[in-house]
Amino acid sequence: MTELEAIVERHSVRNYKPEKISKELVIKINEKIKELNKAGNLHLQFIEDAGNTYNRLLNKAMGLGSAPSVIACVGKKSEDLDKRIGYYGQQLVLYAQTLGLNTCWAGTFNKKNIGAVVEDDEKLVISIAIGYGENPGRIRKSKTAEQVSEVKGDCPEWFKKGVEMALLAPTAINQQKFLIVLNEDGTVDFIDKGGPYSKVDLGIIKYTFEVATRNRA
């Protein structure tokens, strides 16, 4: 499965089978995390036993209490940390999809119980539930391309494809509060329109768009 196929196939999954992730896949996940931490100057951590990370009432109601493992999204405090978490975290989420695993970005969780290492100069931004889903998830309601994009001049097919794939990417509370702008010189701007975890969302959207537009015509 390619990353582009993973974007299409991947949906948020909140209900998981009780089985643990295989040792072989755990090794692959940790290798990928090591690569992404180096590239993004982050401290992403795979925690094999999610334990009581999702023991809050809202998490249990959503089904996340069944997640066997969790990824703690941690990094040194900085202005762009949330965006980098989204950008590199999305790479990890798509990689997990290619391995046959399911995931769910979760901003509501028990930070005291997650078991992550967070240094004094670091911040735990968000979590990602991960495991074998009871189902593949479902397609959610989405905004239109016109609602999340702006084109200054002609609109090439590669830009349309990028926006189309960006609309499949996860955002907090399915808010999709972003704007993708194609400038006259061919450059693309990603604008944060505010809301919970919107900066994380922007990083997710940016990477997803880049995957879809790698081979510009």
mmCIF file with all atom_site columns, C-alpha atoms in Angstrom, residues 81-165:
data_model
loop_
_atom_site.group_PDB
_atom_site.id
_atom_site.type_symbol
_atom_site.label_atom_id
_atom_site.label_alt_id
_atom_site.label_comp_id
_atom_site.label_asym_id
_atom_site.label_entity_id
_atom_site.label_seq_id
_atom_site.pdbx_PDB_ins_code
_atom_site.Cartn_x
_atom_site.Cartn_y
_atom_site.Cartn_z
_atom_site.occupancy
_atom_site.B_iso_or_equiv
_atom_site.pdbx_formal_charge
_atom_site.auth_seq_id
_atom_site.auth_comp_id
_atom_site.auth_asym_id
_atom_site.auth_atom_id
_atom_site.pdbx_PDB_model_num
ATOM 1  C CA . LEU A 1 81  ? 5.680   22.395 17.756  1.00 0.00 ? 81  LEU A CA 1
ATOM 2  C CA . ASP A 1 82  ? 1.995   21.636 17.124  1.00 0.00 ? 82  ASP A CA 1
ATOM 3  C CA . LYS A 1 83  ? 2.432   21.914 13.353  1.00 0.00 ? 83  LYS A CA 1
ATOM 4  C CA . ARG A 1 84  ? 5.460   19.610 13.400  1.00 0.00 ? 84  ARG A CA 1
ATOM 5  C CA . ILE A 1 85  ? 3.564   17.121 15.541  1.00 0.00 ? 85  ILE A CA 1
ATOM 6  C CA . GLY A 1 86  ? 0.811   17.084 12.930  1.00 0.00 ? 86  GLY A CA 1
ATOM 7  C CA . TYR A 1 87  ? 3.211   16.921 9.965   1.00 0.00 ? 87  TYR A CA 1
ATOM 8  C CA . TYR A 1 88  ? 5.363   14.064 11.254  1.00 0.00 ? 88  TYR A CA 1
ATOM 9  C CA . GLY A 1 89  ? 2.577   12.377 13.208  1.00 0.00 ? 89  GLY A CA 1
ATOM 10 C CA . GLN A 1 90  ? 0.589   12.059 9.999   1.00 0.00 ? 90  GLN A CA 1
ATOM 11 C CA . GLN A 1 91  ? 3.520   10.260 8.416   1.00 0.00 ? 91  GLN A CA 1
ATOM 12 C CA . LEU A 1 92  ? 3.451   7.794  11.300  1.00 0.00 ? 92  LEU A CA 1
ATOM 13 C CA . VAL A 1 93  ? -0.316  7.347  11.063  1.00 0.00 ? 93  VAL A CA 1
ATOM 14 C CA . LEU A 1 94  ? -0.128  6.620  7.331   1.00 0.00 ? 94  LEU A CA 1
ATOM 15 C CA . TYR A 1 95  ? 2.762   4.228  7.899   1.00 0.00 ? 95  TYR A CA 1
ATOM 16 C CA . ALA A 1 96  ? 0.692   2.384  10.515  1.00 0.00 ? 96  ALA A CA 1
ATOM 17 C CA . GLN A 1 97  ? -2.109  2.070  7.953   1.00 0.00 ? 97  GLN A CA 1
ATOM 18 C CA . THR A 1 98  ? 0.273   0.419  5.484   1.00 0.00 ? 98  THR A CA 1
ATOM 19 C CA . LEU A 1 99  ? 1.150   -2.104 8.207   1.00 0.00 ? 99  LEU A CA 1
ATOM 20 C CA . GLY A 1 100 ? -2.489  -3.079 8.649   1.00 0.00 ? 100 GLY A CA 1
ATOM 21 C CA . LEU A 1 101 ? -2.974  -1.100 11.855  1.00 0.00 ? 101 LEU A CA 1
ATOM 22 C CA . ASN A 1 102 ? -5.636  1.443  12.732  1.00 0.00 ? 102 ASN A CA 1
ATOM 23 C CA . THR A 1 103 ? -5.288  4.755  14.526  1.00 0.00 ? 103 THR A CA 1
ATOM 24 C CA . CYS A 1 104 ? -7.136  7.678  16.037  1.00 0.00 ? 104 CYS A CA 1
ATOM 25 C CA . TRP A 1 105 ? -5.788  11.117 16.933  1.00 0.00 ? 105 TRP A CA 1
ATOM 26 C CA . ALA A 1 106 ? -7.086  11.905 20.435  1.00 0.00 ? 106 ALA A CA 1
ATOM 27 C CA . GLY A 1 107 ? -6.715  15.239 22.209  1.00 0.00 ? 107 GLY A CA 1
ATOM 28 C CA . THR A 1 108 ? -8.749  14.092 25.207  1.00 0.00 ? 108 THR A CA 1
ATOM 29 C CA . PHE A 1 109 ? -6.836  11.562 27.300  1.00 0.00 ? 109 PHE A CA 1
ATOM 30 C CA . ASN A 1 110 ? -5.323  11.100 30.749  1.00 0.00 ? 110 ASN A CA 1
ATOM 31 C CA . LYS A 1 111 ? -1.914  12.757 30.509  1.00 0.00 ? 111 LYS A CA 1
ATOM 32 C CA . LYS A 1 112 ? -0.885  11.497 33.936  1.00 0.00 ? 112 LYS A CA 1
ATOM 33 C CA . ASN A 1 113 ? -1.530  7.877  32.977  1.00 0.00 ? 113 ASN A CA 1
ATOM 34 C CA . ILE A 1 114 ? -0.053  7.782  29.490  1.00 0.00 ? 114 ILE A CA 1
ATOM 35 C CA . GLY A 1 115 ? 3.426   6.920  30.787  1.00 0.00 ? 115 GLY A CA 1
ATOM 36 C CA . ALA A 1 116 ? 5.304   9.220  28.427  1.00 0.00 ? 116 ALA A CA 1
ATOM 37 C CA . VAL A 1 117 ? 8.666   10.786 29.199  1.00 0.00 ? 117 VAL A CA 1
ATOM 38 C CA . VAL A 1 118 ? 8.189   14.564 29.093  1.00 0.00 ? 118 VAL A CA 1
ATOM 39 C CA . GLU A 1 119 ? 11.199  16.679 30.019  1.00 0.00 ? 119 GLU A CA 1
ATOM 40 C CA . ASP A 1 120 ? 10.899  20.149 31.574  1.00 0.00 ? 120 ASP A CA 1
ATOM 41 C CA . ASP A 1 121 ? 11.481  21.840 28.230  1.00 0.00 ? 121 ASP A CA 1
ATOM 42 C CA . GLU A 1 122 ? 9.020   19.562 26.423  1.00 0.00 ? 122 GLU A CA 1
ATOM 43 C CA . LYS A 1 123 ? 5.274   19.443 25.905  1.00 0.00 ? 123 LYS A CA 1
ATOM 44 C CA . LEU A 1 124 ? 2.881   16.521 25.451  1.00 0.00 ? 124 LEU A CA 1
ATOM 45 C CA . VAL A 1 125 ? 0.652   17.847 22.680  1.00 0.00 ? 125 VAL A CA 1
ATOM 46 C CA . ILE A 1 126 ? -1.696  15.033 21.698  1.00 0.00 ? 126 ILE A CA 1
ATOM 47 C CA . SER A 1 127 ? -2.005  11.249 21.610  1.00 0.00 ? 127 SER A CA 1
ATOM 48 C CA . ILE A 1 128 ? -2.605  8.688  18.877  1.00 0.00 ? 128 ILE A CA 1
ATOM 49 C CA . ALA A 1 129 ? -4.454  5.487  19.756  1.00 0.00 ? 129 ALA A CA 1
ATOM 50 C CA . ILE A 1 130 ? -3.135  2.535  17.743  1.00 0.00 ? 130 ILE A CA 1
ATOM 51 C CA . GLY A 1 131 ? -3.964  -1.141 17.347  1.00 0.00 ? 131 GLY A CA 1
ATOM 52 C CA . TYR A 1 132 ? -6.062  -3.588 15.337  1.00 0.00 ? 132 TYR A CA 1
ATOM 53 C CA . GLY A 1 133 ? -9.456  -2.025 14.795  1.00 0.00 ? 133 GLY A CA 1
ATOM 54 C CA . GLU A 1 134 ? -12.744 -3.843 15.256  1.00 0.00 ? 134 GLU A CA 1
ATOM 55 C CA . ASN A 1 135 ? -13.618 -2.196 11.929  1.00 0.00 ? 135 ASN A CA 1
ATOM 56 C CA . PRO A 1 136 ? -11.831 0.027  9.401   1.00 0.00 ? 136 PRO A CA 1
ATOM 57 C CA . GLY A 1 137 ? -13.720 3.149  10.482  1.00 0.00 ? 137 GLY A CA 1
ATOM 58 C CA . ARG A 1 138 ? -16.095 5.129  8.332   1.00 0.00 ? 138 ARG A CA 1
ATOM 59 C CA . ILE A 1 139 ? -16.149 8.039  5.941   1.00 0.00 ? 139 ILE A CA 1
ATOM 60 C CA . ARG A 1 140 ? -17.231 11.197 7.726   1.00 0.00 ? 140 ARG A CA 1
ATOM 61 C CA . LYS A 1 141 ? -19.073 14.273 6.515   1.00 0.00 ? 141 LYS A CA 1
ATOM 62 C CA . SER A 1 142 ? -16.743 16.669 4.731   1.00 0.00 ? 142 SER A CA 1
ATOM 63 C CA . LYS A 1 143 ? -16.633 20.229 3.503   1.00 0.00 ? 143 LYS A CA 1
ATOM 64 C CA . THR A 1 144 ? -16.313 20.900 -0.209  1.00 0.00 ? 144 THR A CA 1
ATOM 65 C CA . ALA A 1 145 ? -13.102 21.825 -1.988  1.00 0.00 ? 145 ALA A CA 1
ATOM 66 C CA . GLU A 1 146 ? -14.496 25.313 -2.563  1.00 0.00 ? 146 GLU A CA 1
ATOM 67 C CA . GLN A 1 147 ? -14.939 25.809 1.179   1.00 0.00 ? 147 GLN A CA 1
ATOM 68 C CA . VAL A 1 148 ? -11.324 25.018 2.065   1.00 0.00 ? 148 VAL A CA 1
ATOM 69 C CA . SER A 1 149 ? -9.360  26.371 -0.893  1.00 0.00 ? 149 SER A CA 1
ATOM 70 C CA . GLU A 1 150 ? -8.681  29.577 -2.760  1.00 0.00 ? 150 GLU A CA 1
ATOM 71 C CA . VAL A 1 151 ? -7.076  29.909 -6.177  1.00 0.00 ? 151 VAL A CA 1
ATOM 72 C CA . LYS A 1 152 ? -5.477  33.049 -7.539  1.00 0.00 ? 152 LYS A CA 1
ATOM 73 C CA . GLY A 1 153 ? -5.523  32.365 -11.269 1.00 0.00 ? 153 GLY A CA 1
ATOM 74 C CA . ASP A 1 154 ? -6.021  29.067 -13.097 1.00 0.00 ? 154 ASP A CA 1
ATOM 75 C CA . CYS A 1 155 ? -6.513  25.918 -11.039 1.00 0.00 ? 155 CYS A CA 1
ATOM 76 C CA . PRO A 1 156 ? -4.257  23.035 -12.158 1.00 0.00 ? 156 PRO A CA 1
ATOM 77 C CA . GLU A 1 157 ? -5.213  19.400 -11.701 1.00 0.00 ? 157 GLU A CA 1
ATOM 78 C CA . TRP A 1 158 ? -2.432  18.751 -9.177  1.00 0.00 ? 158 TRP A CA 1
ATOM 79 C CA . PHE A 1 159 ? -3.855  21.406 -6.865  1.00 0.00 ? 159 PHE A CA 1
ATOM 80 C CA . LYS A 1 160 ? -7.348  19.932 -7.155  1.00 0.00 ? 160 LYS A CA 1
ATOM 81 C CA . LYS A 1 161 ? -5.929  16.517 -6.278  1.00 0.00 ? 161 LYS A CA 1
ATOM 82 C CA . GLY A 1 162 ? -4.085  17.924 -3.287  1.00 0.00 ? 162 GLY A CA 1
ATOM 83 C CA . VAL A 1 163 ? -7.202  19.573 -1.898  1.00 0.00 ? 163 VAL A CA 1
ATOM 84 C CA . GLU A 1 164 ? -9.248  16.440 -2.548  1.00 0.00 ? 164 GLU A CA 1
ATOM 85 C CA . MET A 1 165 ? -6.812  14.327 -0.515  1.00 0.00 ? 165 MET A CA 1
#
